[in-house]
Amino acid sequence: MAEDFAQAVEDGLKLAKRIYLGKDRGAVGPPKPPPPMERSPYRYLPSAPMVYAVISDPRIVDNPDIPSYQPHVHGRCDPPALIPLQMNGVDLDVDCYADTAFIQVSGSWRVHCVMGSRSCDCRIAVPTGPQGSILGVEVDLPTKSYSTELIGVEDSKGIEKIALPEDGWFLKPHIFTLTIPQIDGGTNISIKLRWSQKLSYNDGQFSLTVPFTFPEYVTPAIKKISKKEKIQLNVNSVIATGILSKATSHPLKEIRRSAGKFGFLYEVEVLTWSNTDFSFSYSVSASNIFGGVLLQSPSLYDYDQRDMFCVYLFPGSQQSRKVFKKEIIFVVDISDSMEGRPLESTKNAISAALSKLNPEDSFNIIAFSSETFLFSTSMELASEEAIERASEWISTKHSEGGGTNIFIPLEKATEMLSNTHGSIPMIFLVTDGAVEDERNICDWIKKRLTNGGSLCPRIHTFGIGSFCNHYFLRMLAMIGRGQYDAAFDLDSIEVQMQKLFSRGLSTILANITFDAFDDHEQIEVYSSFIPDLSSESPLTICGRYQGSFPDTLKAKGVLGDLSSNVTDLKIERAKDILLDRVLARQQIDLLTAQAWLSENKQLEEKVAKLSIQTCNISEYTRMVLLEKNKIYQASESSGSLKVPYKGDPHEIGDSGAPKKMLLQSLTVGFGDLIATAENIRPGSQEPKLPEVAEILVKATSNCCGQICNQCCCMLCIQCCSKMNNQCATVLAQLCTALACFGCLDCCLQLCCPGQDGR
């Protein structure tokens, strides 16, 4: 889909050359094609928030202000071309709280490429950056407004209008797209986009990069148009006081500063829009492990009226700290679905991780499909010769076919690490598939690790693609006090996997406990298994409590030299921070994994409420697009006439309940056993059929035997997937009625005209 999108933009840019911009045009010309060496299938993917005109009929392409009377164009664009709209202004607001940033982009775009008498759909694209999560979209037009909203899955079943995938979907894992229907040529569109991002952390420094690179062709061509670019940045380090701003991509001006907080502003008239991403970093000046606790009372609208708490633990920046001696086993899926880039990227990441081991560390590699293959029958010291042999062994491994059996290699790995002394044992599990016994594996690992001694094996998990059960992998890592990560895009597998390996290998504090938690029955910690602290990421533990919180709290753990460490945590009330929103994404992911494992409906409802309250998507909610008409209250002699708004904006009235359109599911789900069994490769899946087509399949499922004797079911389904929503819904209802009476011939002739029922 990403390649198709980029090709549609390239087609749109060619089509946009038809537009006459007038004599008073600026210096902005049509985009220059990239040099042959720089051409890639993704070169036209958005690198900043963008809006595109969706053009199926090229005849409507023209300047809405100055008709060019160009030669007639025959034919249609199939698939539709995408013409990037020109942007008239943009504001970027960034609020950072420790390692979480909330971003809002407010911009104005104009449909500059469609005749004033015609209209077209407009597609919004929002690149949210790494570990980004879309929170909401608001669109304001002269006669209508649109906004997104989350509702429960059960509530979504009553919505008849269902969007096609391209109308509301993730183009890539971190590029969200949304289509707004039928906007007139020449219209100015005001849009607000909101999302959250995680800041990266390295050696005491937090860094943030927001996609903010606009291509030159979105700059208005008319010189006289004022172009104002504004960036506002607010930073609250939460508990750290000695913070220092390091570097920014744009010339920000400091406007305020206090203990642990500062604000910056950048506002200027520009000739062309920002041609670089907005980046910012700040450092926390502390050499040793430190942390604190934030407390906050719930809001009136909070579904849970218990108080919230959040424990932050920072690794500091001490370079001389002794790291743990390690015993590591890489458990790698080599089933047929891993063939190609997934397996090659995994091999490269493992080779890079092996090269970072110290000579006193030991390691092994277990490859698996339906069978298990060991690099060595025992643990190997990380000598240069052993690492070279291991790199050669893993490089020769290829996909072995068969199924995916995770339990046997995990059992073998835990057995090999059962008698470790003076070191920290680790298992890195990499897979792209789902298995039937996932809950049994979690229960077995929990029992095994409970009896595993002082330093039981840490389990770090990495999921590739959307067919594996990411909540199983997250739960497995949680039980094993490890880290979880994933790559849904083939291009990011190696980079993300190396980051996971690096975090795991950089463990500086293990067996972390908080003394007051065990003695306080009114405290609920969302993660019952507290992960280790890595030098490459801070640790956040959150939960709820009733009554009073303990006056003092200490974090205890084991350092790399196996000595004990105690850190006193400062407890304070959170100020100028919405703690529930900062912690929402983490809470939703943790609680969803627990709800999956326990199959607990109450936990599912809890996740849904939290999702709706904080605008974070979840497995138990669905996103809908709300459409609301504006009306102009005209004072006619009749006294009650209402017409569409065309006058004073202060006289806009309320048009009543908004119309709702249900978007496709935006979450990863709980794995796909069928795709795993068939060894379908990550990234090769087709977009899901529109749900109206699924309704048709269900409606006629009671007579599939008769259908199979008369026609091709897939032809029928593909036919339905190309229809608009209203037609397909009516057809599904009609087929249901016809099926009840056995009138299949009529149904098939309607679905497949001219096919003679075959």
Short mmCIF file of N, CA, C and O in Angstrom, two decimals, residues 616-720:
data_model
loop_
_atom_site.label_atom_id
_atom_site.label_comp_id
_atom_site.label_asym_id
_atom_site.label_seq_id
_atom_site.Cartn_x
_atom_site.Cartn_y
_atom_site.Cartn_z
N ASN A 616 -6.49 6.98 23.19
CA ASN A 616 -5.50 6.04 22.68
C ASN A 616 -6.20 4.80 22.14
O ASN A 616 -7.01 4.19 22.84
N ILE A 617 -5.89 4.40 20.91
CA ILE A 617 -6.54 3.25 20.31
C ILE A 617 -6.19 1.98 21.08
O ILE A 617 -5.12 1.88 21.68
N SER A 618 -7.09 1.01 21.05
CA SER A 618 -6.87 -0.26 21.75
C SER A 618 -7.58 -1.37 21.01
O SER A 618 -8.34 -1.13 20.06
N GLU A 619 -7.35 -2.60 21.46
CA GLU A 619 -7.99 -3.76 20.84
C GLU A 619 -9.49 -3.81 21.13
O GLU A 619 -10.23 -4.50 20.43
N TYR A 620 -9.94 -3.07 22.12
CA TYR A 620 -11.34 -3.16 22.55
C TYR A 620 -12.13 -1.89 22.23
O TYR A 620 -13.22 -1.70 22.76
N THR A 621 -11.56 -1.04 21.37
CA THR A 621 -12.28 0.14 20.91
C THR A 621 -12.10 0.28 19.40
O THR A 621 -11.19 -0.33 18.81
N ARG A 622 -12.96 1.07 18.78
CA ARG A 622 -12.87 1.35 17.35
C ARG A 622 -12.94 2.85 17.14
O ARG A 622 -13.61 3.57 17.89
N MET A 623 -12.28 3.32 16.10
CA MET A 623 -12.30 4.74 15.78
C MET A 623 -13.40 5.02 14.77
O MET A 623 -13.59 4.27 13.80
N VAL A 624 -14.14 6.10 15.00
CA VAL A 624 -15.19 6.53 14.07
C VAL A 624 -14.89 7.96 13.65
O VAL A 624 -14.26 8.74 14.37
N LEU A 625 -15.36 8.29 12.44
CA LEU A 625 -15.27 9.65 11.93
C LEU A 625 -16.64 10.29 12.06
O LEU A 625 -17.62 9.78 11.51
N LEU A 626 -16.71 11.39 12.80
CA LEU A 626 -17.97 12.11 13.01
C LEU A 626 -18.07 13.25 12.01
O LEU A 626 -17.12 14.04 11.86
N GLU A 627 -19.21 13.35 11.35
CA GLU A 627 -19.47 14.45 10.41
C GLU A 627 -20.62 15.29 10.95
O GLU A 627 -21.70 14.77 11.24
N LYS A 628 -20.37 16.59 11.07
CA LYS A 628 -21.38 17.48 11.62
C LYS A 628 -21.58 18.66 10.69
O LYS A 628 -20.61 19.34 10.32
N ASN A 629 -22.82 18.91 10.30
CA ASN A 629 -23.14 20.04 9.43
C ASN A 629 -23.26 21.32 10.24
O ASN A 629 -23.73 21.31 11.38
N LYS A 630 -22.81 22.42 9.64
CA LYS A 630 -23.04 23.73 10.24
C LYS A 630 -24.26 24.34 9.56
O LYS A 630 -24.45 24.16 8.36
N ILE A 631 -25.08 25.05 10.32
CA ILE A 631 -26.25 25.70 9.73
C ILE A 631 -26.24 27.17 10.09
O ILE A 631 -25.72 27.59 11.13
N TYR A 632 -26.78 27.96 9.18
CA TYR A 632 -26.86 29.41 9.36
C TYR A 632 -28.27 29.76 9.78
O TYR A 632 -29.23 29.46 9.07
N GLN A 633 -28.40 30.37 10.94
CA GLN A 633 -29.71 30.73 11.46
C GLN A 633 -30.19 32.01 10.77
O GLN A 633 -29.83 33.12 11.16
N ALA A 634 -30.96 31.87 9.71
CA ALA A 634 -31.44 33.03 8.95
C ALA A 634 -32.74 33.54 9.54
O ALA A 634 -33.69 32.78 9.76
N SER A 635 -32.82 34.85 9.79
CA SER A 635 -34.03 35.44 10.37
C SER A 635 -34.94 35.91 9.25
O SER A 635 -34.89 37.05 8.81
N GLU A 636 -35.74 35.00 8.71
CA GLU A 636 -36.69 35.30 7.64
C GLU A 636 -38.03 35.70 8.25
O GLU A 636 -38.28 35.57 9.45
N SER A 637 -38.91 36.18 7.37
CA SER A 637 -40.24 36.59 7.84
C SER A 637 -41.00 35.43 8.44
O SER A 637 -41.81 35.59 9.34
N SER A 638 -40.70 34.21 7.92
CA SER A 638 -41.37 33.04 8.47
C SER A 638 -40.88 32.75 9.89
O SER A 638 -41.53 32.09 10.66
N GLY A 639 -39.66 33.23 10.16
CA GLY A 639 -39.13 33.11 11.52
C GLY A 639 -38.48 31.79 11.84
O GLY A 639 -37.93 31.63 12.91
N SER A 640 -38.50 30.81 10.94
CA SER A 640 -37.93 29.50 11.30
C SER A 640 -37.11 28.87 10.19
O SER A 640 -36.81 27.71 10.26
N LEU A 641 -36.73 29.64 9.17
CA LEU A 641 -36.00 29.07 8.05
C LEU A 641 -34.55 28.83 8.43
O LEU A 641 -33.90 29.70 9.00
N LYS A 642 -34.03 27.64 8.11
CA LYS A 642 -32.63 27.31 8.35
C LYS A 642 -32.00 26.88 7.03
O LYS A 642 -32.51 25.99 6.37
N VAL A 643 -30.90 27.52 6.64
CA VAL A 643 -30.22 27.18 5.40
C VAL A 643 -28.77 26.90 5.72
O VAL A 643 -28.26 27.32 6.76
N PRO A 644 -28.04 26.18 4.82
CA PRO A 644 -26.63 25.94 5.08
C PRO A 644 -25.86 27.24 5.29
O PRO A 644 -26.16 28.25 4.66
N TYR A 645 -24.86 27.17 6.15
CA TYR A 645 -24.10 28.36 6.52
C TYR A 645 -23.37 28.97 5.32
O TYR A 645 -22.63 28.31 4.62
N LYS A 646 -23.64 30.27 5.07
CA LYS A 646 -22.90 31.00 4.05
C LYS A 646 -22.59 32.42 4.52
O LYS A 646 -22.14 33.26 3.75
N GLY A 647 -22.90 32.71 5.74
CA GLY A 647 -22.78 34.09 6.20
C GLY A 647 -21.82 34.26 7.34
O GLY A 647 -20.75 33.66 7.37
N ASP A 648 -22.19 35.08 8.30
CA ASP A 648 -21.35 35.43 9.45
C ASP A 648 -21.05 34.19 10.27
O ASP A 648 -21.95 33.48 10.70
N PRO A 649 -19.75 33.88 10.50
CA PRO A 649 -19.43 32.68 11.29
C PRO A 649 -19.97 32.73 12.70
O PRO A 649 -20.10 31.71 13.35
N HIS A 650 -20.29 33.92 13.21
CA HIS A 650 -20.84 34.02 14.56
C HIS A 650 -22.28 33.53 14.61
O HIS A 650 -22.85 33.39 15.67
N GLU A 651 -22.88 33.30 13.44
CA GLU A 651 -24.27 32.88 13.41
C GLU A 651 -24.41 31.41 13.06
O GLU A 651 -25.42 30.97 12.55
N ILE A 652 -23.36 30.63 13.33
CA ILE A 652 -23.43 29.19 13.06
C ILE A 652 -24.25 28.52 14.15
O ILE A 652 -24.06 28.76 15.33
N GLY A 653 -25.15 27.64 13.74
CA GLY A 653 -25.96 26.91 14.69
C GLY A 653 -25.56 25.45 14.75
O GLY A 653 -24.67 25.00 14.05
N ASP A 654 -26.26 24.70 15.59
CA ASP A 654 -25.99 23.28 15.79
C ASP A 654 -26.94 22.47 14.93
O ASP A 654 -28.15 22.69 14.95
N SER A 655 -26.39 21.52 14.15
CA SER A 655 -27.22 20.74 13.23
C SER A 655 -27.72 19.45 13.86
O SER A 655 -28.33 18.63 13.18
N GLY A 656 -27.47 19.22 15.14
CA GLY A 656 -27.95 18.01 15.78
C GLY A 656 -26.90 16.92 15.83
O GLY A 656 -25.71 17.17 15.74
N ALA A 657 -27.37 15.66 15.95
CA ALA A 657 -26.46 14.52 16.10
C ALA A 657 -25.59 14.35 14.86
O ALA A 657 -26.08 14.45 13.73
N PRO A 658 -24.30 14.09 15.03
CA PRO A 658 -23.41 13.92 13.87
C PRO A 658 -23.60 12.56 13.21
O PRO A 658 -24.04 11.60 13.84
N LYS A 659 -23.24 12.49 11.94
CA LYS A 659 -23.21 11.21 11.23
C LYS A 659 -21.92 10.49 11.58
O LYS A 659 -20.89 11.12 11.81
N LYS A 660 -21.98 9.17 11.62
CA LYS A 660 -20.82 8.38 12.02
C LYS A 660 -20.41 7.42 10.91
O LYS A 660 -21.25 6.78 10.29
N MET A 661 -19.10 7.33 10.69
CA MET A 661 -18.54 6.32 9.78
C MET A 661 -17.48 5.54 10.53
O MET A 661 -16.57 6.12 11.13
N LEU A 662 -17.61 4.22 10.53
CA LEU A 662 -16.70 3.35 11.26
C LEU A 662 -15.46 3.08 10.43
O LEU A 662 -15.55 2.60 9.29
N LEU A 663 -14.28 3.38 10.98
CA LEU A 663 -13.03 3.09 10.30
C LEU A 663 -12.66 1.62 10.50
O LEU A 663 -13.15 0.95 11.40
N GLN A 664 -11.77 1.15 9.64
CA GLN A 664 -11.26 -0.21 9.79
C GLN A 664 -10.48 -0.33 11.11
O GLN A 664 -10.03 0.68 11.67
N SER A 665 -10.33 -1.54 11.59
CA SER A 665 -9.58 -1.75 12.84
C SER A 665 -8.14 -1.26 12.66
O SER A 665 -7.49 -1.56 11.65
N LEU A 666 -7.65 -0.51 13.62
CA LEU A 666 -6.32 0.11 13.53
C LEU A 666 -5.29 -0.61 14.39
O LEU A 666 -4.17 -0.12 14.54
N THR A 667 -5.65 -1.74 14.98
CA THR A 667 -4.75 -2.42 15.91
C THR A 667 -4.19 -3.70 15.30
O THR A 667 -4.61 -4.13 14.23
N VAL A 668 -3.26 -4.33 16.00
CA VAL A 668 -2.55 -5.49 15.45
C VAL A 668 -3.29 -6.80 15.69
O VAL A 668 -3.00 -7.81 15.04
N GLY A 669 -4.23 -6.83 16.62
CA GLY A 669 -4.93 -8.07 16.93
C GLY A 669 -4.09 -9.01 17.78
O GLY A 669 -3.04 -8.63 18.32
N PHE A 670 -4.55 -10.26 17.87
CA PHE A 670 -3.90 -11.23 18.76
C PHE A 670 -3.26 -12.39 17.98
O PHE A 670 -3.26 -13.52 18.42
N GLY A 671 -2.70 -12.08 16.84
CA GLY A 671 -2.00 -13.08 16.05
C GLY A 671 -2.91 -13.78 15.05
O GLY A 671 -4.13 -13.70 15.13
N ASP A 672 -2.28 -14.47 14.12
CA ASP A 672 -3.01 -15.15 13.05
C ASP A 672 -2.44 -16.57 12.91
O ASP A 672 -1.39 -16.78 12.30
N LEU A 673 -3.16 -17.53 13.48
CA LEU A 673 -2.69 -18.91 13.44
C LEU A 673 -2.71 -19.48 12.03
O LEU A 673 -1.84 -20.27 11.65
N ILE A 674 -3.71 -19.08 11.24
CA ILE A 674 -3.82 -19.60 9.87
C ILE A 674 -2.65 -19.11 9.02
O ILE A 674 -2.01 -19.88 8.30
N ALA A 675 -2.36 -17.80 9.09
CA ALA A 675 -1.24 -17.25 8.33
C ALA A 675 0.08 -17.89 8.76
O ALA A 675 0.96 -18.15 7.93
N THR A 676 0.22 -18.16 10.06
CA THR A 676 1.44 -18.81 10.56
C THR A 676 1.54 -20.24 10.03
O THR A 676 2.61 -20.66 9.58
N ALA A 677 0.43 -20.97 10.06
CA ALA A 677 0.44 -22.35 9.57
C ALA A 677 0.76 -22.42 8.08
O ALA A 677 1.41 -23.36 7.61
N GLU A 678 0.30 -21.40 7.34
CA GLU A 678 0.55 -21.37 5.89
C GLU A 678 1.87 -20.71 5.54
O GLU A 678 2.19 -20.55 4.36
N ASN A 679 2.62 -20.29 6.56
CA ASN A 679 3.93 -19.66 6.37
C ASN A 679 3.87 -18.44 5.45
O ASN A 679 4.73 -18.25 4.58
N ILE A 680 2.85 -17.63 5.63
CA ILE A 680 2.75 -16.38 4.88
C ILE A 680 3.76 -15.40 5.45
O ILE A 680 3.86 -15.22 6.65
N ARG A 681 4.49 -14.75 4.59
CA ARG A 681 5.59 -13.90 5.04
C ARG A 681 5.09 -12.54 5.50
O ARG A 681 4.13 -12.00 4.94
N PRO A 682 5.75 -11.96 6.49
CA PRO A 682 5.38 -10.62 6.94
C PRO A 682 5.46 -9.61 5.79
O PRO A 682 6.40 -9.65 4.99
N GLY A 683 4.49 -8.72 5.73
CA GLY A 683 4.48 -7.70 4.69
C GLY A 683 3.86 -8.13 3.40
O GLY A 683 3.64 -7.31 2.50
N SER A 684 3.52 -9.44 3.26
CA SER A 684 2.95 -9.92 2.00
C SER A 684 1.44 -9.99 2.03
O SER A 684 0.81 -10.31 1.04
N GLN A 685 0.84 -9.67 3.20
CA GLN A 685 -0.61 -9.80 3.31
C GLN A 685 -1.32 -8.71 2.54
O GLN A 685 -0.85 -7.59 2.45
N GLU A 686 -2.46 -9.05 1.98
CA GLU A 686 -3.30 -8.08 1.31
C GLU A 686 -4.10 -7.31 2.34
O GLU A 686 -4.38 -7.82 3.42
N PRO A 687 -4.50 -6.07 2.03
CA PRO A 687 -5.38 -5.34 2.94
C PRO A 687 -6.65 -6.12 3.19
O PRO A 687 -7.14 -6.84 2.31
N LYS A 688 -7.19 -6.00 4.40
CA LYS A 688 -8.41 -6.70 4.74
C LYS A 688 -9.55 -6.24 3.85
O LYS A 688 -9.65 -5.08 3.48
N LEU A 689 -10.43 -7.18 3.49
CA LEU A 689 -11.61 -6.80 2.72
C LEU A 689 -12.48 -5.87 3.54
O LEU A 689 -12.54 -5.98 4.76
N PRO A 690 -13.16 -4.93 2.89
CA PRO A 690 -14.10 -4.10 3.63
C PRO A 690 -15.09 -4.96 4.39
O PRO A 690 -15.48 -6.03 3.94
N GLU A 691 -15.50 -4.49 5.54
CA GLU A 691 -16.33 -5.31 6.41
C GLU A 691 -17.69 -5.61 5.81
O GLU A 691 -18.33 -6.58 6.18
N VAL A 692 -18.14 -4.79 4.85
CA VAL A 692 -19.41 -5.11 4.20
C VAL A 692 -19.28 -6.39 3.39
O VAL A 692 -20.23 -7.17 3.28
N ALA A 693 -18.09 -6.61 2.83
CA ALA A 693 -17.89 -7.86 2.10
C ALA A 693 -17.89 -9.04 3.06
O ALA A 693 -18.39 -10.12 2.75
N GLU A 694 -17.32 -8.83 4.25
CA GLU A 694 -17.34 -9.89 5.26
C GLU A 694 -18.77 -10.18 5.69
O GLU A 694 -19.15 -11.33 5.94
N ILE A 695 -19.60 -9.13 5.78
CA ILE A 695 -21.00 -9.32 6.13
C ILE A 695 -21.68 -10.20 5.09
O ILE A 695 -22.48 -11.08 5.41
N LEU A 696 -21.36 -9.95 3.81
CA LEU A 696 -21.96 -10.74 2.74
C LEU A 696 -21.57 -12.21 2.87
O LEU A 696 -22.41 -13.10 2.72
N VAL A 697 -20.29 -12.45 3.18
CA VAL A 697 -19.84 -13.84 3.34
C VAL A 697 -20.61 -14.53 4.47
O VAL A 697 -21.07 -15.66 4.34
N LYS A 698 -20.77 -13.82 5.59
CA LYS A 698 -21.49 -14.40 6.72
C LYS A 698 -22.96 -14.61 6.39
O LYS A 698 -23.58 -15.60 6.79
N ALA A 699 -23.53 -13.65 5.64
CA ALA A 699 -24.95 -13.72 5.34
C ALA A 699 -25.28 -14.93 4.46
O ALA A 699 -26.37 -15.48 4.53
N THR A 700 -24.32 -15.32 3.63
CA THR A 700 -24.58 -16.43 2.72
C THR A 700 -23.89 -17.71 3.14
O THR A 700 -23.84 -18.67 2.40
N SER A 701 -23.33 -17.72 4.34
CA SER A 701 -22.54 -18.88 4.77
C SER A 701 -23.38 -20.13 4.94
O SER A 701 -22.87 -21.23 4.86
N ASN A 702 -24.69 -19.98 5.16
CA ASN A 702 -25.52 -21.16 5.39
C ASN A 702 -25.80 -21.92 4.11
O ASN A 702 -26.43 -22.96 4.12
N CYS A 703 -25.38 -21.35 3.00
CA CYS A 703 -25.66 -22.05 1.73
C CYS A 703 -24.41 -22.12 0.87
O CYS A 703 -24.49 -22.12 -0.34
N CYS A 704 -23.23 -22.18 1.50
CA CYS A 704 -21.99 -22.19 0.75
C CYS A 704 -21.87 -23.41 -0.14
O CYS A 704 -21.28 -23.36 -1.21
N GLY A 705 -22.42 -24.52 0.32
CA GLY A 705 -22.33 -25.73 -0.48
C GLY A 705 -22.98 -25.56 -1.82
O GLY A 705 -22.48 -25.99 -2.85
N GLN A 706 -24.17 -24.90 -1.84
CA GLN A 706 -24.85 -24.67 -3.10
C GLN A 706 -24.10 -23.65 -3.95
O GLN A 706 -24.01 -23.79 -5.16
N ILE A 707 -23.54 -22.62 -3.32
CA ILE A 707 -22.84 -21.58 -4.06
C ILE A 707 -21.64 -22.17 -4.79
O ILE A 707 -21.38 -21.87 -5.94
N CYS A 708 -20.89 -23.01 -4.07
CA CYS A 708 -19.66 -23.55 -4.66
C CYS A 708 -19.95 -24.34 -5.92
O CYS A 708 -19.09 -24.49 -6.78
N ASN A 709 -21.16 -24.89 -6.04
CA ASN A 709 -21.51 -25.65 -7.23
C ASN A 709 -21.92 -24.75 -8.38
O ASN A 709 -22.12 -25.21 -9.49
N GLN A 710 -22.10 -23.44 -8.11
CA GLN A 710 -22.64 -22.59 -9.15
C GLN A 710 -21.73 -21.43 -9.54
O GLN A 710 -21.88 -20.85 -10.59
N CYS A 711 -20.82 -20.99 -8.65
CA CYS A 711 -19.99 -19.84 -9.01
C CYS A 711 -18.72 -19.84 -8.19
O CYS A 711 -18.54 -20.64 -7.29
N CYS A 712 -17.89 -18.90 -8.52
CA CYS A 712 -16.66 -18.69 -7.77
C CYS A 712 -16.92 -17.70 -6.66
O CYS A 712 -17.21 -16.53 -6.90
N CYS A 713 -16.82 -18.15 -5.39
CA CYS A 713 -17.09 -17.26 -4.25
C CYS A 713 -16.16 -16.07 -4.24
O CYS A 713 -16.56 -14.96 -3.92
N MET A 714 -14.87 -16.28 -4.57
CA MET A 714 -13.92 -15.17 -4.49
C MET A 714 -14.27 -14.08 -5.48
O MET A 714 -14.10 -12.89 -5.21
N LEU A 715 -14.81 -14.47 -6.67
CA LEU A 715 -15.22 -13.46 -7.63
C LEU A 715 -16.31 -12.59 -7.05
O LEU A 715 -16.30 -11.36 -7.19
N CYS A 716 -17.25 -13.22 -6.35
CA CYS A 716 -18.33 -12.48 -5.71
C CYS A 716 -17.80 -11.54 -4.65
O CYS A 716 -18.18 -10.37 -4.58
N ILE A 717 -16.87 -12.03 -3.83
CA ILE A 717 -16.32 -11.21 -2.75
C ILE A 717 -15.54 -10.04 -3.32
O ILE A 717 -15.66 -8.91 -2.86
N GLN A 718 -14.72 -10.30 -4.35
CA GLN A 718 -13.95 -9.21 -4.94
C GLN A 718 -14.85 -8.17 -5.57
O GLN A 718 -14.58 -6.97 -5.53
N CYS A 719 -15.93 -8.63 -6.16
CA CYS A 719 -16.90 -7.70 -6.73
C CYS A 719 -17.45 -6.79 -5.64
O CYS A 719 -17.54 -5.58 -5.81
N CYS A 720 -17.82 -7.38 -4.51
CA CYS A 720 -18.39 -6.60 -3.41
C CYS A 720 -17.37 -5.63 -2.83
O CYS A 720 -17.73 -4.53 -2.39
#
